[in-house]
Amino acid sequence: MALQIEHRSELRLIGNSHVTRALDDEIDLAARSDARVLITGETGVGKDLIARLIHQRSTRRVAPLATVNCAGLTDTLIESELFGHTRGSFTDAYRDKPGILESAPNGTVFLDEVGEMSPRMQGSLLRFLETGEIQRVGATRAMTRANVMIIAATNRDLHAAVAAGTFRQDLFYRLDVIHIILPPLRERREDIPALLEHFLDYYARHHRTGPRAWSQDAIDLLSAFDWPGNVRQLRNAVERMVLRSAGPRVERSDIPDDLRPGGMSGRPSMAGATGTPGPAEARDLLRRMLDAGESFWSTVYGPFMSRDLRRDELKAILKEGLERTGGNYRLVVRLFNMPDDDYKRFLSFLRTYGCHLPYRTFRMEAGSGRSMRVA
Ligand SMILES: Nc1ncnc2c1ncn2[C@@H]1O[C@H](COP(=O)(O)OP(=O)(O)OP(=O)(O)O)[C@@H](O)[C@H]1O
Ligand SMILES: [Mg+2]
């Protein structure tokens, strides 16, 4: 399911650049105006964070913020997530179900990755934006109207997509009332020192270990790096350095080669070496569920939906769960601290995002004595 209801309160926009300070005013303006907001920028620049801040600073903050990730879902699923469906309208539609536009009354709906919508979905969304009417999938007429604020985000260049004919111009104009453009980190390097301080402090507390300060040399070096994965890459890199550096300060010599200017800088796809979460993070998330009793929904699902966790990492976590339970998905639900009733929701989420693993493989391993009982 692509619905995420937010109740998080501690959100901060870090950075001292002119851009970031101006951004703070834009967030206030958007929060006051209730108009539609389009947020664009490269991956990891903070689009998700801005959407949450707008919601939190608006009078809608007492109502839910619901996120729909439009990438990687079939039209039927996005349509039913947004507008709901009537019983029998498609194979898995066992009962009438409201969509999130109905479930977030007086709240905010965040359409993430809106640039990935198919032409058909673009048409449905446009119809809704023009009339405000919600027609459930399978219904013969519109049932209700929605009072929600719409925030959309994409890392695509929508002007180019409109020019290429892959994104509808009329939809673009409907979404683009307030347009917040987030420049990449390399175009606002003045933000880097404050972000380094903020995340060092956060991770040193979180892991109760590691250095408490940066040497000026280290800050200078990291400020010269291009950060193709933007703030997300910086955040993850700081976490690694916190876990790996031995002394009280991070020195220039502690900085890995690929975070130095020239090292993999212009190649986002190579950022994984230090920028994006790797097996260590996946293990940490697993530990938080198994040892600290945290729920899958907050620990894994949340980061996955905001793209802080990759599909292969989610699969690695699931694989571990299946190995420990001898391939029993119901036990995985318990192992990952979800109520038993979430079984269907869990499976449908895994299937929707192509993360479902065949349980049989693990059943065989159970026979070889590798399984673990959790119930
Ligand atoms: N100015 C900022 N201050 C503090 N944290 C930030 C800032 N910008 C981004 N972050 C953090 O960086 C991470 C990535 O940001 P976010 O998820 O908002 O990026 P995004 O633009 O939505 O990326 P994607 O296109 O990949 O979805 C998040 O943990 C977010 O909280
Ligand atoms: Mg995002």
JSON list of C-alpha atoms in Angstrom, two decimals, residues 161-362:
[
{"chain": "A", "resi": 161, "resn": "ALA", "atom": "CA", "xyz": [8.66, 16.22, -20.19]},
{"chain": "A", "resi": 162, "resn": "VAL", "atom": "CA", "xyz": [5.90, 18.58, -21.37]},
{"chain": "A", "resi": 163, "resn": "ALA", "atom": "CA", "xyz": [7.99, 19.52, -24.41]},
{"chain": "A", "resi": 164, "resn": "ALA", "atom": "CA", "xyz": [8.60, 15.84, -25.14]},
{"chain": "A", "resi": 165, "resn": "GLY", "atom": "CA", "xyz": [4.88, 15.12, -24.85]},
{"chain": "A", "resi": 166, "resn": "THR", "atom": "CA", "xyz": [5.22, 12.67, -21.95]},
{"chain": "A", "resi": 167, "resn": "PHE", "atom": "CA", "xyz": [3.62, 14.95, -19.35]},
{"chain": "A", "resi": 168, "resn": "ARG", "atom": "CA", "xyz": [0.38, 16.81, -19.97]},
{"chain": "A", "resi": 169, "resn": "GLN", "atom": "CA", "xyz": [0.78, 20.54, -20.10]},
{"chain": "A", "resi": 170, "resn": "ASP", "atom": "CA", "xyz": [-2.68, 21.19, -18.64]},
{"chain": "A", "resi": 171, "resn": "LEU", "atom": "CA", "xyz": [-1.84, 18.97, -15.66]},
{"chain": "A", "resi": 172, "resn": "PHE", "atom": "CA", "xyz": [1.49, 20.71, -15.22]},
{"chain": "A", "resi": 173, "resn": "TYR", "atom": "CA", "xyz": [-0.27, 24.10, -14.98]},
{"chain": "A", "resi": 174, "resn": "ARG", "atom": "CA", "xyz": [-2.78, 22.71, -12.48]},
{"chain": "A", "resi": 175, "resn": "LEU", "atom": "CA", "xyz": [0.01, 21.45, -10.21]},
{"chain": "A", "resi": 176, "resn": "ASP", "atom": "CA", "xyz": [2.42, 24.32, -10.70]},
{"chain": "A", "resi": 177, "resn": "VAL", "atom": "CA", "xyz": [0.73, 27.06, -8.68]},
{"chain": "A", "resi": 178, "resn": "ILE", "atom": "CA", "xyz": [3.56, 27.53, -6.19]},
{"chain": "A", "resi": 179, "resn": "HIS", "atom": "CA", "xyz": [6.72, 26.02, -7.63]},
{"chain": "A", "resi": 180, "resn": "ILE", "atom": "CA", "xyz": [9.55, 25.29, -5.21]},
{"chain": "A", "resi": 181, "resn": "ILE", "atom": "CA", "xyz": [12.78, 24.45, -6.97]},
{"chain": "A", "resi": 182, "resn": "LEU", "atom": "CA", "xyz": [15.41, 22.82, -4.80]},
{"chain": "A", "resi": 183, "resn": "PRO", "atom": "CA", "xyz": [18.89, 23.31, -6.23]},
{"chain": "A", "resi": 184, "resn": "PRO", "atom": "CA", "xyz": [21.40, 20.48, -5.82]},
{"chain": "A", "resi": 185, "resn": "LEU", "atom": "CA", "xyz": [23.72, 20.70, -2.85]},
{"chain": "A", "resi": 186, "resn": "ARG", "atom": "CA", "xyz": [26.74, 21.48, -5.06]},
{"chain": "A", "resi": 187, "resn": "GLU", "atom": "CA", "xyz": [25.01, 24.75, -6.02]},
{"chain": "A", "resi": 188, "resn": "ARG", "atom": "CA", "xyz": [24.59, 25.81, -2.37]},
{"chain": "A", "resi": 189, "resn": "ARG", "atom": "CA", "xyz": [27.80, 24.61, -0.79]},
{"chain": "A", "resi": 190, "resn": "GLU", "atom": "CA", "xyz": [27.37, 27.06, 2.10]},
{"chain": "A", "resi": 191, "resn": "ASP", "atom": "CA", "xyz": [24.83, 24.58, 3.49]},
{"chain": "A", "resi": 192, "resn": "ILE", "atom": "CA", "xyz": [27.37, 21.78, 3.74]},
{"chain": "A", "resi": 193, "resn": "PRO", "atom": "CA", "xyz": [29.11, 22.74, 7.05]},
{"chain": "A", "resi": 194, "resn": "ALA", "atom": "CA", "xyz": [25.79, 23.13, 8.89]},
{"chain": "A", "resi": 195, "resn": "LEU", "atom": "CA", "xyz": [24.53, 19.83, 7.51]},
{"chain": "A", "resi": 196, "resn": "LEU", "atom": "CA", "xyz": [27.78, 18.09, 8.52]},
{"chain": "A", "resi": 197, "resn": "GLU", "atom": "CA", "xyz": [27.45, 19.45, 12.08]},
{"chain": "A", "resi": 198, "resn": "HIS", "atom": "CA", "xyz": [23.81, 18.52, 12.31]},
{"chain": "A", "resi": 199, "resn": "PHE", "atom": "CA", "xyz": [24.19, 14.92, 11.14]},
{"chain": "A", "resi": 200, "resn": "LEU", "atom": "CA", "xyz": [27.41, 14.33, 13.11]},
{"chain": "A", "resi": 201, "resn": "ASP", "atom": "CA", "xyz": [25.64, 15.40, 16.26]},
{"chain": "A", "resi": 202, "resn": "TYR", "atom": "CA", "xyz": [22.58, 13.31, 15.41]},
{"chain": "A", "resi": 203, "resn": "TYR", "atom": "CA", "xyz": [24.45, 10.09, 14.60]},
{"chain": "A", "resi": 204, "resn": "ALA", "atom": "CA", "xyz": [26.96, 10.38, 17.44]},
{"chain": "A", "resi": 205, "resn": "ARG", "atom": "CA", "xyz": [23.99, 10.55, 19.84]},
{"chain": "A", "resi": 206, "resn": "HIS", "atom": "CA", "xyz": [22.03, 7.90, 18.01]},
{"chain": "A", "resi": 207, "resn": "HIS", "atom": "CA", "xyz": [24.87, 5.35, 17.98]},
{"chain": "A", "resi": 208, "resn": "ARG", "atom": "CA", "xyz": [26.30, 6.60, 21.30]},
{"chain": "A", "resi": 209, "resn": "THR", "atom": "CA", "xyz": [29.75, 6.49, 19.77]},
{"chain": "A", "resi": 210, "resn": "GLY", "atom": "CA", "xyz": [32.11, 8.21, 17.40]},
{"chain": "A", "resi": 211, "resn": "PRO", "atom": "CA", "xyz": [33.69, 11.62, 16.95]},
{"chain": "A", "resi": 212, "resn": "ARG", "atom": "CA", "xyz": [31.94, 14.75, 18.20]},
{"chain": "A", "resi": 213, "resn": "ALA", "atom": "CA", "xyz": [33.53, 17.32, 15.90]},
{"chain": "A", "resi": 214, "resn": "TRP", "atom": "CA", "xyz": [34.94, 17.97, 12.44]},
{"chain": "A", "resi": 215, "resn": "SER", "atom": "CA", "xyz": [38.39, 19.32, 11.76]},
{"chain": "A", "resi": 216, "resn": "GLN", "atom": "CA", "xyz": [38.31, 22.41, 9.55]},
{"chain": "A", "resi": 217, "resn": "ASP", "atom": "CA", "xyz": [40.31, 20.46, 6.95]},
{"chain": "A", "resi": 218, "resn": "ALA", "atom": "CA", "xyz": [37.66, 17.75, 6.81]},
{"chain": "A", "resi": 219, "resn": "ILE", "atom": "CA", "xyz": [34.86, 20.32, 6.42]},
{"chain": "A", "resi": 220, "resn": "ASP", "atom": "CA", "xyz": [36.77, 22.05, 3.61]},
{"chain": "A", "resi": 221, "resn": "LEU", "atom": "CA", "xyz": [37.33, 18.79, 1.79]},
{"chain": "A", "resi": 222, "resn": "LEU", "atom": "CA", "xyz": [33.71, 17.67, 2.09]},
{"chain": "A", "resi": 223, "resn": "SER", "atom": "CA", "xyz": [32.48, 21.11, 1.07]},
{"chain": "A", "resi": 224, "resn": "ALA", "atom": "CA", "xyz": [34.39, 20.78, -2.19]},
{"chain": "A", "resi": 225, "resn": "PHE", "atom": "CA", "xyz": [32.77, 17.43, -3.04]},
{"chain": "A", "resi": 226, "resn": "ASP", "atom": "CA", "xyz": [29.92, 17.46, -5.56]},
{"chain": "A", "resi": 227, "resn": "TRP", "atom": "CA", "xyz": [27.44, 15.23, -3.67]},
{"chain": "A", "resi": 228, "resn": "PRO", "atom": "CA", "xyz": [25.55, 13.72, -6.64]},
{"chain": "A", "resi": 229, "resn": "GLY", "atom": "CA", "xyz": [23.14, 12.06, -4.17]},
{"chain": "A", "resi": 230, "resn": "ASN", "atom": "CA", "xyz": [22.72, 15.42, -2.38]},
{"chain": "A", "resi": 231, "resn": "VAL", "atom": "CA", "xyz": [21.71, 15.65, 1.29]},
{"chain": "A", "resi": 232, "resn": "ARG", "atom": "CA", "xyz": [20.74, 11.98, 1.49]},
{"chain": "A", "resi": 233, "resn": "GLN", "atom": "CA", "xyz": [24.22, 10.96, 0.36]},
{"chain": "A", "resi": 234, "resn": "LEU", "atom": "CA", "xyz": [25.82, 13.39, 2.80]},
{"chain": "A", "resi": 235, "resn": "ARG", "atom": "CA", "xyz": [23.69, 12.13, 5.67]},
{"chain": "A", "resi": 236, "resn": "ASN", "atom": "CA", "xyz": [24.56, 8.49, 4.96]},
{"chain": "A", "resi": 237, "resn": "ALA", "atom": "CA", "xyz": [28.24, 9.30, 4.50]},
{"chain": "A", "resi": 238, "resn": "VAL", "atom": "CA", "xyz": [28.30, 11.07, 7.89]},
{"chain": "A", "resi": 239, "resn": "GLU", "atom": "CA", "xyz": [26.73, 8.05, 9.54]},
{"chain": "A", "resi": 240, "resn": "ARG", "atom": "CA", "xyz": [29.46, 5.83, 8.12]},
{"chain": "A", "resi": 241, "resn": "MET", "atom": "CA", "xyz": [32.18, 8.18, 9.25]},
{"chain": "A", "resi": 242, "resn": "VAL", "atom": "CA", "xyz": [30.68, 8.30, 12.75]},
{"chain": "A", "resi": 243, "resn": "LEU", "atom": "CA", "xyz": [30.78, 4.52, 12.89]},
{"chain": "A", "resi": 244, "resn": "ARG", "atom": "CA", "xyz": [34.27, 4.22, 11.44]},
{"chain": "A", "resi": 245, "resn": "SER", "atom": "CA", "xyz": [36.32, 7.11, 12.80]},
{"chain": "A", "resi": 246, "resn": "ALA", "atom": "CA", "xyz": [38.24, 6.30, 15.96]},
{"chain": "A", "resi": 247, "resn": "GLY", "atom": "CA", "xyz": [39.31, 9.71, 17.33]},
{"chain": "A", "resi": 248, "resn": "PRO", "atom": "CA", "xyz": [37.27, 12.50, 18.93]},
{"chain": "A", "resi": 249, "resn": "ARG", "atom": "CA", "xyz": [37.41, 14.54, 15.71]},
{"chain": "A", "resi": 250, "resn": "VAL", "atom": "CA", "xyz": [36.93, 13.57, 12.08]},
{"chain": "A", "resi": 251, "resn": "GLU", "atom": "CA", "xyz": [40.22, 14.44, 10.41]},
{"chain": "A", "resi": 252, "resn": "ARG", "atom": "CA", "xyz": [40.95, 14.94, 6.74]},
{"chain": "A", "resi": 253, "resn": "SER", "atom": "CA", "xyz": [42.61, 11.51, 6.71]},
{"chain": "A", "resi": 254, "resn": "ASP", "atom": "CA", "xyz": [39.34, 9.88, 7.86]},
{"chain": "A", "resi": 255, "resn": "ILE", "atom": "CA", "xyz": [37.52, 10.93, 4.68]},
{"chain": "A", "resi": 256, "resn": "PRO", "atom": "CA", "xyz": [37.18, 8.04, 2.22]},
{"chain": "A", "resi": 257, "resn": "ASP", "atom": "CA", "xyz": [38.74, 8.57, -1.21]},
{"chain": "A", "resi": 258, "resn": "ASP", "atom": "CA", "xyz": [35.46, 8.55, -3.06]},
{"chain": "A", "resi": 259, "resn": "LEU", "atom": "CA", "xyz": [34.19, 11.54, -1.07]},
{"chain": "A", "resi": 260, "resn": "ARG", "atom": "CA", "xyz": [37.10, 13.65, -2.23]},
{"chain": "A", "resi": 261, "resn": "PRO", "atom": "CA", "xyz": [36.63, 16.03, -5.14]},
{"chain": "A", "resi": 262, "resn": "GLY", "atom": "CA", "xyz": [37.07, 14.10, -8.35]},
{"chain": "A", "resi": 263, "resn": "GLY", "atom": "CA", "xyz": [36.26, 10.75, -6.73]},
{"chain": "A", "resi": 264, "resn": "MET", "atom": "CA", "xyz": [33.09, 9.48, -8.44]},
{"chain": "A", "resi": 265, "resn": "SER", "atom": "CA", "xyz": [31.64, 12.96, -8.06]},
{"chain": "A", "resi": 266, "resn": "GLY", "atom": "CA", "xyz": [29.68, 13.38, -11.27]},
{"chain": "A", "resi": 267, "resn": "ARG", "atom": "CA", "xyz": [28.28, 9.87, -11.29]},
{"chain": "A", "resi": 268, "resn": "PRO", "atom": "CA", "xyz": [25.21, 9.45, -9.13]},
{"chain": "A", "resi": 269, "resn": "SER", "atom": "CA", "xyz": [24.91, 5.77, -9.89]},
{"chain": "A", "resi": 270, "resn": "MET", "atom": "CA", "xyz": [28.30, 5.16, -8.35]},
{"chain": "A", "resi": 271, "resn": "ALA", "atom": "CA", "xyz": [27.43, 6.98, -5.15]},
{"chain": "A", "resi": 272, "resn": "GLY", "atom": "CA", "xyz": [26.48, 3.72, -3.48]},
{"chain": "A", "resi": 273, "resn": "ALA", "atom": "CA", "xyz": [30.04, 3.10, -2.34]},
{"chain": "A", "resi": 274, "resn": "THR", "atom": "CA", "xyz": [29.63, 5.60, 0.46]},
{"chain": "A", "resi": 275, "resn": "GLY", "atom": "CA", "xyz": [26.48, 7.52, -0.24]},
{"chain": "A", "resi": 276, "resn": "THR", "atom": "CA", "xyz": [23.53, 5.21, -0.09]},
{"chain": "A", "resi": 277, "resn": "PRO", "atom": "CA", "xyz": [22.73, 2.71, 2.65]},
{"chain": "A", "resi": 278, "resn": "GLY", "atom": "CA", "xyz": [24.46, -0.62, 2.26]},
{"chain": "A", "resi": 279, "resn": "PRO", "atom": "CA", "xyz": [24.27, -3.97, 4.01]},
{"chain": "A", "resi": 280, "resn": "ALA", "atom": "CA", "xyz": [25.40, -2.35, 7.28]},
{"chain": "A", "resi": 281, "resn": "GLU", "atom": "CA", "xyz": [22.30, -0.14, 7.33]},
{"chain": "A", "resi": 282, "resn": "ALA", "atom": "CA", "xyz": [20.02, -3.02, 6.38]},
{"chain": "A", "resi": 283, "resn": "ARG", "atom": "CA", "xyz": [21.48, -4.99, 9.30]},
{"chain": "A", "resi": 284, "resn": "ASP", "atom": "CA", "xyz": [20.97, -2.04, 11.61]},
{"chain": "A", "resi": 285, "resn": "LEU", "atom": "CA", "xyz": [17.30, -1.79, 10.62]},
{"chain": "A", "resi": 286, "resn": "LEU", "atom": "CA", "xyz": [16.87, -5.52, 11.16]},
{"chain": "A", "resi": 287, "resn": "ARG", "atom": "CA", "xyz": [18.42, -5.22, 14.61]},
{"chain": "A", "resi": 288, "resn": "ARG", "atom": "CA", "xyz": [16.10, -2.38, 15.48]},
{"chain": "A", "resi": 289, "resn": "MET", "atom": "CA", "xyz": [13.14, -4.62, 14.73]},
{"chain": "A", "resi": 290, "resn": "LEU", "atom": "CA", "xyz": [14.49, -7.80, 16.31]},
{"chain": "A", "resi": 291, "resn": "ASP", "atom": "CA", "xyz": [16.22, -6.33, 19.37]},
{"chain": "A", "resi": 292, "resn": "ALA", "atom": "CA", "xyz": [14.48, -3.03, 20.00]},
{"chain": "A", "resi": 293, "resn": "GLY", "atom": "CA", "xyz": [10.99, -4.19, 19.03]},
{"chain": "A", "resi": 294, "resn": "GLU", "atom": "CA", "xyz": [10.44, -1.45, 16.45]},
{"chain": "A", "resi": 295, "resn": "SER", "atom": "CA", "xyz": [7.72, -2.02, 13.87]},
{"chain": "A", "resi": 296, "resn": "PHE", "atom": "CA", "xyz": [8.43, -2.80, 10.22]},
{"chain": "A", "resi": 297, "resn": "TRP", "atom": "CA", "xyz": [6.10, 0.05, 9.21]},
{"chain": "A", "resi": 298, "resn": "SER", "atom": "CA", "xyz": [8.15, 2.75, 10.88]},
{"chain": "A", "resi": 299, "resn": "THR", "atom": "CA", "xyz": [11.61, 1.23, 10.54]},
{"chain": "A", "resi": 300, "resn": "VAL", "atom": "CA", "xyz": [11.63, -0.21, 7.02]},
{"chain": "A", "resi": 301, "resn": "TYR", "atom": "CA", "xyz": [8.46, 0.80, 5.18]},
{"chain": "A", "resi": 302, "resn": "GLY", "atom": "CA", "xyz": [8.84, 4.52, 5.95]},
{"chain": "A", "resi": 303, "resn": "PRO", "atom": "CA", "xyz": [12.45, 4.82, 4.70]},
{"chain": "A", "resi": 304, "resn": "PHE", "atom": "CA", "xyz": [11.59, 2.65, 1.67]},
{"chain": "A", "resi": 305, "resn": "MET", "atom": "CA", "xyz": [8.68, 4.87, 0.68]},
{"chain": "A", "resi": 306, "resn": "SER", "atom": "CA", "xyz": [10.80, 8.00, 0.97]},
{"chain": "A", "resi": 307, "resn": "ARG", "atom": "CA", "xyz": [13.48, 6.21, -1.05]},
{"chain": "A", "resi": 308, "resn": "ASP", "atom": "CA", "xyz": [16.03, 6.20, 1.77]},
{"chain": "A", "resi": 309, "resn": "LEU", "atom": "CA", "xyz": [16.11, 2.42, 1.50]},
{"chain": "A", "resi": 310, "resn": "ARG", "atom": "CA", "xyz": [16.61, 0.58, -1.76]},
{"chain": "A", "resi": 311, "resn": "ARG", "atom": "CA", "xyz": [14.59, -2.38, -2.97]},
{"chain": "A", "resi": 312, "resn": "ASP", "atom": "CA", "xyz": [17.57, -4.78, -2.73]},
{"chain": "A", "resi": 313, "resn": "GLU", "atom": "CA", "xyz": [18.04, -3.73, 0.90]},
{"chain": "A", "resi": 314, "resn": "LEU", "atom": "CA", "xyz": [14.39, -4.31, 1.70]},
{"chain": "A", "resi": 315, "resn": "LYS", "atom": "CA", "xyz": [14.67, -7.71, 0.06]},
{"chain": "A", "resi": 316, "resn": "ALA", "atom": "CA", "xyz": [17.79, -8.52, 2.12]},
{"chain": "A", "resi": 317, "resn": "ILE", "atom": "CA", "xyz": [15.85, -7.69, 5.31]},
{"chain": "A", "resi": 318, "resn": "LEU", "atom": "CA", "xyz": [12.89, -9.80, 4.21]},
{"chain": "A", "resi": 319, "resn": "LYS", "atom": "CA", "xyz": [15.19, -12.67, 3.27]},
{"chain": "A", "resi": 320, "resn": "GLU", "atom": "CA", "xyz": [16.66, -12.66, 6.77]},
{"chain": "A", "resi": 321, "resn": "GLY", "atom": "CA", "xyz": [13.14, -12.69, 8.22]},
{"chain": "A", "resi": 322, "resn": "LEU", "atom": "CA", "xyz": [12.14, -15.63, 6.03]},
{"chain": "A", "resi": 323, "resn": "GLU", "atom": "CA", "xyz": [15.30, -17.53, 6.89]},
{"chain": "A", "resi": 324, "resn": "ARG", "atom": "CA", "xyz": [14.59, -17.12, 10.57]},
{"chain": "A", "resi": 325, "resn": "THR", "atom": "CA", "xyz": [11.01, -18.30, 10.24]},
{"chain": "A", "resi": 326, "resn": "GLY", "atom": "CA", "xyz": [11.49, -21.12, 7.75]},
{"chain": "A", "resi": 327, "resn": "GLY", "atom": "CA", "xyz": [9.69, -19.20, 5.01]},
{"chain": "A", "resi": 328, "resn": "ASN", "atom": "CA", "xyz": [6.59, -18.39, 7.04]},
{"chain": "A", "resi": 329, "resn": "TYR", "atom": "CA", "xyz": [5.24, -14.96, 6.12]},
{"chain": "A", "resi": 330, "resn": "ARG", "atom": "CA", "xyz": [2.79, -14.92, 9.02]},
{"chain": "A", "resi": 331, "resn": "LEU", "atom": "CA", "xyz": [5.67, -15.38, 11.45]},
{"chain": "A", "resi": 332, "resn": "VAL", "atom": "CA", "xyz": [7.66, -12.71, 9.66]},
{"chain": "A", "resi": 333, "resn": "VAL", "atom": "CA", "xyz": [4.78, -10.33, 10.39]},
{"chain": "A", "resi": 334, "resn": "ARG", "atom": "CA", "xyz": [5.20, -11.09, 14.10]},
{"chain": "A", "resi": 335, "resn": "LEU", "atom": "CA", "xyz": [8.98, -11.09, 13.95]},
{"chain": "A", "resi": 336, "resn": "PHE", "atom": "CA", "xyz": [8.89, -7.61, 12.45]},
{"chain": "A", "resi": 337, "resn": "ASN", "atom": "CA", "xyz": [6.54, -6.43, 15.20]},
{"chain": "A", "resi": 338, "resn": "MET", "atom": "CA", "xyz": [3.37, -5.97, 13.19]},
{"chain": "A", "resi": 339, "resn": "PRO", "atom": "CA", "xyz": [-0.07, -6.99, 14.42]},
{"chain": "A", "resi": 340, "resn": "ASP", "atom": "CA", "xyz": [-1.29, -10.29, 12.88]},
{"chain": "A", "resi": 341, "resn": "ASP", "atom": "CA", "xyz": [-4.00, -8.36, 11.05]},
{"chain": "A", "resi": 342, "resn": "ASP", "atom": "CA", "xyz": [-1.36, -6.62, 8.96]},
{"chain": "A", "resi": 343, "resn": "TYR", "atom": "CA", "xyz": [-0.52, -9.86, 7.13]},
{"chain": "A", "resi": 344, "resn": "LYS", "atom": "CA", "xyz": [-2.49, -8.95, 3.98]},
{"chain": "A", "resi": 345, "resn": "ARG", "atom": "CA", "xyz": [-1.29, -5.38, 3.96]},
{"chain": "A", "resi": 346, "resn": "PHE", "atom": "CA", "xyz": [2.31, -6.60, 4.34]},
{"chain": "A", "resi": 347, "resn": "LEU", "atom": "CA", "xyz": [2.04, -9.06, 1.44]},
{"chain": "A", "resi": 348, "resn": "SER", "atom": "CA", "xyz": [0.26, -6.61, -0.78]},
{"chain": "A", "resi": 349, "resn": "PHE", "atom": "CA", "xyz": [2.95, -4.01, -0.10]},
{"chain": "A", "resi": 350, "resn": "LEU", "atom": "CA", "xyz": [5.71, -6.50, -0.98]},
{"chain": "A", "resi": 351, "resn": "ARG", "atom": "CA", "xyz": [3.95, -7.56, -4.17]},
{"chain": "A", "resi": 352, "resn": "THR", "atom": "CA", "xyz": [3.18, -4.01, -5.22]},
{"chain": "A", "resi": 353, "resn": "TYR", "atom": "CA", "xyz": [6.84, -3.07, -5.04]},
{"chain": "A", "resi": 354, "resn": "GLY", "atom": "CA", "xyz": [8.21, -6.29, -6.49]},
{"chain": "A", "resi": 355, "resn": "CYS", "atom": "CA", "xyz": [9.85, -7.34, -3.21]},
{"chain": "A", "resi": 356, "resn": "HIS", "atom": "CA", "xyz": [7.95, -10.55, -2.56]},
{"chain": "A", "resi": 357, "resn": "LEU", "atom": "CA", "xyz": [10.28, -13.57, -2.25]},
{"chain": "A", "resi": 358, "resn": "PRO", "atom": "CA", "xyz": [9.12, -17.15, -2.87]},
{"chain": "A", "resi": 359, "resn": "TYR", "atom": "CA", "xyz": [8.75, -18.82, 0.52]},
{"chain": "A", "resi": 360, "resn": "ARG", "atom": "CA", "xyz": [9.57, -22.32, -0.79]},
{"chain": "A", "resi": 361, "resn": "THR", "atom": "CA", "xyz": [13.30, -21.63, -0.96]},
{"chain": "A", "resi": 362, "resn": "PHE", "atom": "CA", "xyz": [13.23, -20.98, 2.75]}
]
